[in-house]
XYZ file of C-alpha atoms in Angstrom:
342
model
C 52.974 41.598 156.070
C 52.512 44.635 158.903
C 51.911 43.170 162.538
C 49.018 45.592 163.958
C 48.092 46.305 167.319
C 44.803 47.395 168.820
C 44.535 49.767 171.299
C 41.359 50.047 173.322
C 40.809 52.159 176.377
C 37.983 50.513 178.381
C 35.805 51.830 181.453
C 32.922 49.764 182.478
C 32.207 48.721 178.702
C 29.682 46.054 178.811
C 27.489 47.156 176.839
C 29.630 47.296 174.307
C 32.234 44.902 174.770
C 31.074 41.582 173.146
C 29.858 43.219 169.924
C 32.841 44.738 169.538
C 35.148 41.548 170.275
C 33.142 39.084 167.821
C 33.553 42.229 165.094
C 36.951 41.975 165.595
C 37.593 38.273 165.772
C 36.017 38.049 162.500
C 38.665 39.994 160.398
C 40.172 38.289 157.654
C 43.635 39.581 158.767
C 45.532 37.124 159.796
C 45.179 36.605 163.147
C 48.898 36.150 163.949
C 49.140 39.604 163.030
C 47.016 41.350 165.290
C 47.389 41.857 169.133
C 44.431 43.863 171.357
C 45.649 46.009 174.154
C 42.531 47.132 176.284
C 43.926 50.072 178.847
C 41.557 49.535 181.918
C 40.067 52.367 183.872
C 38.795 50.286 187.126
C 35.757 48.516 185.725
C 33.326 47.409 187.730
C 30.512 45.903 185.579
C 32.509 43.020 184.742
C 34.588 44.389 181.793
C 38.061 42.946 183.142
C 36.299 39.480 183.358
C 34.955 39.435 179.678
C 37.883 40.860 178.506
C 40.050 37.752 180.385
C 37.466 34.813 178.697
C 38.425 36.300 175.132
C 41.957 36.031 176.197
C 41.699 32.341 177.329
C 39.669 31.487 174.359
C 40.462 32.870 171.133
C 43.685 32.451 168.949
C 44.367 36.546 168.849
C 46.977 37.876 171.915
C 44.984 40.293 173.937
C 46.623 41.727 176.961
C 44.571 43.757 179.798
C 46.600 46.806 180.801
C 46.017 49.146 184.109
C 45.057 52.862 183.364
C 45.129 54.571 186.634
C 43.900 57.883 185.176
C 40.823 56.316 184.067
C 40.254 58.636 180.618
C 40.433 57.461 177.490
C 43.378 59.571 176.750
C 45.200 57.922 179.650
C 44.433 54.427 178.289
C 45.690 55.089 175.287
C 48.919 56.599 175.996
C 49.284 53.374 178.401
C 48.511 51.148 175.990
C 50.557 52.660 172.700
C 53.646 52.260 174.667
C 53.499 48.508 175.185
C 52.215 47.213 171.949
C 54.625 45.516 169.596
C 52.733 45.920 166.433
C 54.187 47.870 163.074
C 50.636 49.575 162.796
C 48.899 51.023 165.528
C 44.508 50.908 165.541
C 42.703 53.314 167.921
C 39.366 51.369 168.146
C 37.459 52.411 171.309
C 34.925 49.984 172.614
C 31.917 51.478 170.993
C 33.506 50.878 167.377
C 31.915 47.794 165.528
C 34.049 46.765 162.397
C 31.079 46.635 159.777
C 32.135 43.982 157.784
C 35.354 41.014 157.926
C 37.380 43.319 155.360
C 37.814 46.352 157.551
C 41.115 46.049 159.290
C 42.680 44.483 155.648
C 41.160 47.632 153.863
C 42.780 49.997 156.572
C 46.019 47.905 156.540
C 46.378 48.358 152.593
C 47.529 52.296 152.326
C 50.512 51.423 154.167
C 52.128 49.472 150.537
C 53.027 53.467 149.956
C 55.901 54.644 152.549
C 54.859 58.156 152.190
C 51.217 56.779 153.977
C 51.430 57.453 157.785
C 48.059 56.918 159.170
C 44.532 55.922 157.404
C 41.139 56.495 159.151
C 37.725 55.349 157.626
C 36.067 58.043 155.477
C 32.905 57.411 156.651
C 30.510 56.969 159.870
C 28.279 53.388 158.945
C 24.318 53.957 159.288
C 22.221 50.747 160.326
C 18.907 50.796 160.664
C 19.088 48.667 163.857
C 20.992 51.236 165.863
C 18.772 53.596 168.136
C 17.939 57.011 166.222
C 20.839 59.163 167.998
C 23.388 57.075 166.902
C 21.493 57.302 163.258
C 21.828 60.843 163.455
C 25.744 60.738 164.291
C 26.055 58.591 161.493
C 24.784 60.621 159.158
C 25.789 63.907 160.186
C 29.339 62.364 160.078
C 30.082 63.597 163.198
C 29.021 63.330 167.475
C 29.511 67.026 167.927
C 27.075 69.836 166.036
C 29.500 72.562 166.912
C 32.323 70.920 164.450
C 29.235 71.877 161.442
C 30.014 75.002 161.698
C 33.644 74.694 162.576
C 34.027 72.825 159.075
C 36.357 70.759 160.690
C 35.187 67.634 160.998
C 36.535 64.232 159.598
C 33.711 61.891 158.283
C 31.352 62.126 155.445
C 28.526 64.570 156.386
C 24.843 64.514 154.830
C 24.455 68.003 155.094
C 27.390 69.573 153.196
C 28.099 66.446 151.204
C 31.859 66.101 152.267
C 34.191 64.748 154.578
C 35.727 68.052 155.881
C 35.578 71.628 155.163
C 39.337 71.857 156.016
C 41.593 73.244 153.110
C 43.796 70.151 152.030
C 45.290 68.403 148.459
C 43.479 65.469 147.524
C 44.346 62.100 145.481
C 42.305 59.496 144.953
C 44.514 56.039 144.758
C 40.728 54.152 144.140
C 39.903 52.351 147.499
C 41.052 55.261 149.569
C 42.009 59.031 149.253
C 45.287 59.714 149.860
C 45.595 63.491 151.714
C 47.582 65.651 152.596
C 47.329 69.187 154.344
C 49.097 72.023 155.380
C 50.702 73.724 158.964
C 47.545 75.633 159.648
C 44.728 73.555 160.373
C 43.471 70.351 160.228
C 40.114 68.190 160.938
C 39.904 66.030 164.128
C 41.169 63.392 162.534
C 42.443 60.674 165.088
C 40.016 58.151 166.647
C 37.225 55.485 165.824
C 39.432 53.348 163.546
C 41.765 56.049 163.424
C 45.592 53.653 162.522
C 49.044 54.608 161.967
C 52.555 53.672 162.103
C 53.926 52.877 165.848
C 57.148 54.398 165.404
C 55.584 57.780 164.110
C 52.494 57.824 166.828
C 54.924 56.695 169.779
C 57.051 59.600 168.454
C 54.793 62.320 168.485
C 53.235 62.594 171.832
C 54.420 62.887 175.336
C 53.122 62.799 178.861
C 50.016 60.885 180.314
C 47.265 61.123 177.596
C 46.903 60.895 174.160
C 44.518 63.407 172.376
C 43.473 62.462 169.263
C 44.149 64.598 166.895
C 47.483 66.081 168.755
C 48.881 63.510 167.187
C 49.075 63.971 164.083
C 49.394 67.831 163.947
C 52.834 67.314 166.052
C 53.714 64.926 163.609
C 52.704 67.447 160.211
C 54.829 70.070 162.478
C 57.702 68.127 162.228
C 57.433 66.237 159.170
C 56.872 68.076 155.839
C 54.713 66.138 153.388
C 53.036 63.780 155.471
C 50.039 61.981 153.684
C 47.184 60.486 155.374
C 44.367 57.954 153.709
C 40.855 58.512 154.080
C 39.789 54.595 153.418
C 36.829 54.764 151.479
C 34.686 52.379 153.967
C 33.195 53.226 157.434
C 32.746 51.834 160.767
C 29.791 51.991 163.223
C 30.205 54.194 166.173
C 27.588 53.631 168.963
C 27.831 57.331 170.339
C 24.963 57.540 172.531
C 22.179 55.378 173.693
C 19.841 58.492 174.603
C 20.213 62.540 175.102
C 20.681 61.961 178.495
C 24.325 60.434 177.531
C 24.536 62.953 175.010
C 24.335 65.721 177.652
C 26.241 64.027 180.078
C 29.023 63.272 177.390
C 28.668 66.858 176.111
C 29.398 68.165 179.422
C 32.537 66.218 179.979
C 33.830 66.947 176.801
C 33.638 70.922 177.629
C 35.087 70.136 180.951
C 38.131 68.521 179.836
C 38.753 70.745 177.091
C 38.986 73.523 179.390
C 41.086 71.913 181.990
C 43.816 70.727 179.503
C 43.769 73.165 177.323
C 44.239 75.963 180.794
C 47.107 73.322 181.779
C 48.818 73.487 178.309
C 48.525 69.418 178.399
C 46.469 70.210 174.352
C 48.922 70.883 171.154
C 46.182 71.567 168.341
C 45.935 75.339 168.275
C 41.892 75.332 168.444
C 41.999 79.018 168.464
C 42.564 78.358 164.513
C 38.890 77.138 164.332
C 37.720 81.077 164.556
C 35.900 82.593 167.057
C 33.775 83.720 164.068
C 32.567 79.805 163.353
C 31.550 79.767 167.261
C 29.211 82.598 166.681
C 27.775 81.488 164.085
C 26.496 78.797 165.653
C 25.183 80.316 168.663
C 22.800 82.530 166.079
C 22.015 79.914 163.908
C 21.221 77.776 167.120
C 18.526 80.303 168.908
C 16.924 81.374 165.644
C 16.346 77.801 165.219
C 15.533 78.546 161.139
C 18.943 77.700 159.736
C 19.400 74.318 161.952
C 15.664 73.395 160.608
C 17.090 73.667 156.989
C 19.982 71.826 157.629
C 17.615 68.904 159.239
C 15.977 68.823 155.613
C 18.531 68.535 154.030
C 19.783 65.619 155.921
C 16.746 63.930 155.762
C 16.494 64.467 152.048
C 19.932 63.046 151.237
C 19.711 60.023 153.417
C 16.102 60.084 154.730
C 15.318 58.508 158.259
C 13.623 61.367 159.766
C 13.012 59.802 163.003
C 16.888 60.582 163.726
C 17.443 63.861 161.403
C 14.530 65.050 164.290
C 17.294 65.315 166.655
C 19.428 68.042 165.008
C 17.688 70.722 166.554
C 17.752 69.515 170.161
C 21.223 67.916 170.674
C 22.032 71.860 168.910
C 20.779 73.522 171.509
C 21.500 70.706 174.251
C 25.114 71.359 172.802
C 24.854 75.193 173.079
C 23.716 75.400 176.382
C 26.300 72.788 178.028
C 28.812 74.668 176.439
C 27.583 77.950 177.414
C 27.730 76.642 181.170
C 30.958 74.854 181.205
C 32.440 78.202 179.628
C 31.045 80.648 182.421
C 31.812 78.233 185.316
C 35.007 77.672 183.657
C 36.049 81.492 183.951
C 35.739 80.330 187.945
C 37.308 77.053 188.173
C 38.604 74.066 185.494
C 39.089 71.227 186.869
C 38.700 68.221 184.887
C 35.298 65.881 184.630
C 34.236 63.410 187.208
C 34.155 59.888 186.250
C 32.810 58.495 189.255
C 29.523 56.287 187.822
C 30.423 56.254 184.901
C 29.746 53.699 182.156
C 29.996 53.034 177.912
């Protein structure tokens, strides 16, 4: 059987942190066969300390790893390079395995040797998460933008699929095995996001590991390389309120910019289309086309409460961006994290 390692970049998680452990401790995997690496940015809400009691008192190794560069990126890269597992897991600490079968169900595409990585197909809606989180759930997806860029990874309410990216298709029954050309690609690569360790530790370089890098310097390389879309989900808790939302929003813009300026990004995201961009700037400040897609939504999977959201994290999303592109013409420099917290 595969040995699998978690890795999980942490930054003053607690609000997150002990959902997410007793998720994971209650895996039917064997427990001999899993590891948790958390890559530690300097907590200071108590994180390390929580993270040290599951250590001392459950029967799964977890190690606690120093990440001086304090992204997630950075914590990962840390991390990947000391585990010992055959599979690597990229579970951040706001992932909740829904149910004990998860980490079995992702393990089970890797029986085929032509299987590199699998990632849930799905985002998981609960009723007891707050309506932003809902909303993410349902619109498959924690960016708006990525609508319109078609290039998103989960299943989405609103166009009914789990990308809009051109790519072959087999269904082996509990999963989708995929496969897709040099051009383009979803951003496949996080929130349950596994693959093998001698593939992932072989495609990236330097400090920080972007997500879906990955993989596309992999599919460079490698002709033919599948991927499984797992046909479960797992719950991401994105945001607790706009206000994150915004502030999360902003970073990501930052950070774009800087590493993409600094050439530290491989994806070419110039392959989205500047057209795809515009598109949603229009559709954004005539407000009629985001309205529609909110119905939609709300007919598919109902819960209007969080479908109401659409239109404001849209233009919350529109104007952030707007910003960080103008002050970026002036100077990139990469987001703050000073107060920050899951």
């Amino acid at each position: 059987m595969l040995s699998v390692s978690i890795v999980t970049p942490v930054f003053n998680s607690m609000r997150t942190l002990d959902v997410f452990m007793e998720a994971i401790l209650m895996q039917d995997f064997p427990h001999d066969k899993m590891e948790i690496v958390f890559a530690d940015g300097g907590s200071t809400d108590g994180s390390r300390e929580k993270i040290q009691v599951y250590a001392d008192s459950n029967d799964i190794a977890i190690r606690l790893l120093e990440n001086p560069l304090k992204t997630a990126e950075a914590g990962k890269a840390v991390a990947v390079r000391q585990v010992q597992g055959d599979v690597i897991c990229l579970l951040d600490s706001d992932n909740i395995l829904p149910d004990s079968h998860w980490l079995s169900q992702m393990m089970q595409p890797f029986e085929k040797h032509d299987i590199v990585a699998s990632e849930p197909i799905s985002y998981t809606w609960r009723k007891e998460d707050c309506p932003i989180t809902r909303y993410c759930a349902m619109l498959g997806m924690s960016d708006p933008l990525c609508l319109y860029a078609g290039n998103y990874d989960r299943m989405c309410a609103v166009s009914g699929t789990w990308t809009k990216v051109p790519h072959k298709e087999e269904d082996c029954g509990s999963y989708l095995s995929i496969e897709f050309d040099h051009g383009m690609m979803p951003t496949i690569g996080a929130n349950g996001f596994c693959m093998k360790r001698k593939e992932l530790v072989e495609s990236f370089e330097g400090n920080y590991l972007f997500d879906i890098d990955v993989l596309w310097e992999l599919i460079q390389k490698k002709s033919e390389t599948r991927i499984a879309k797992v046909k479960n989900g797992i719950v991401h808790l994105v945001y607790p309120d706009l206000k994150t939302f915004a502030r999360k929003q902003d970073r990501r813009i930052r950070d774009f910019l800087f590493f993409s300026g600094n050439k530290g990004r491989k994806y070419p995201w110039s392959s989205v289309g500047m057209g795809k961009v515009v598109l949603f700037c229009l559709c954004t400040v005539t407000l009629l086309p985001v309205l529609v897609q909110m119905l939609i939504g709300f007919f598919r999977k109902g819960d209007i409460v969080a479908w109401l959201l659409h239109p404001l994290c849209c233009w919350i999303t529109l104007f952030i961006y707007a910003r960080g592109v103008v002050s970026g013409l002036f100077v990139r420099k990469q987001a703050d994290r000073t107060g920050w917290k899951q």
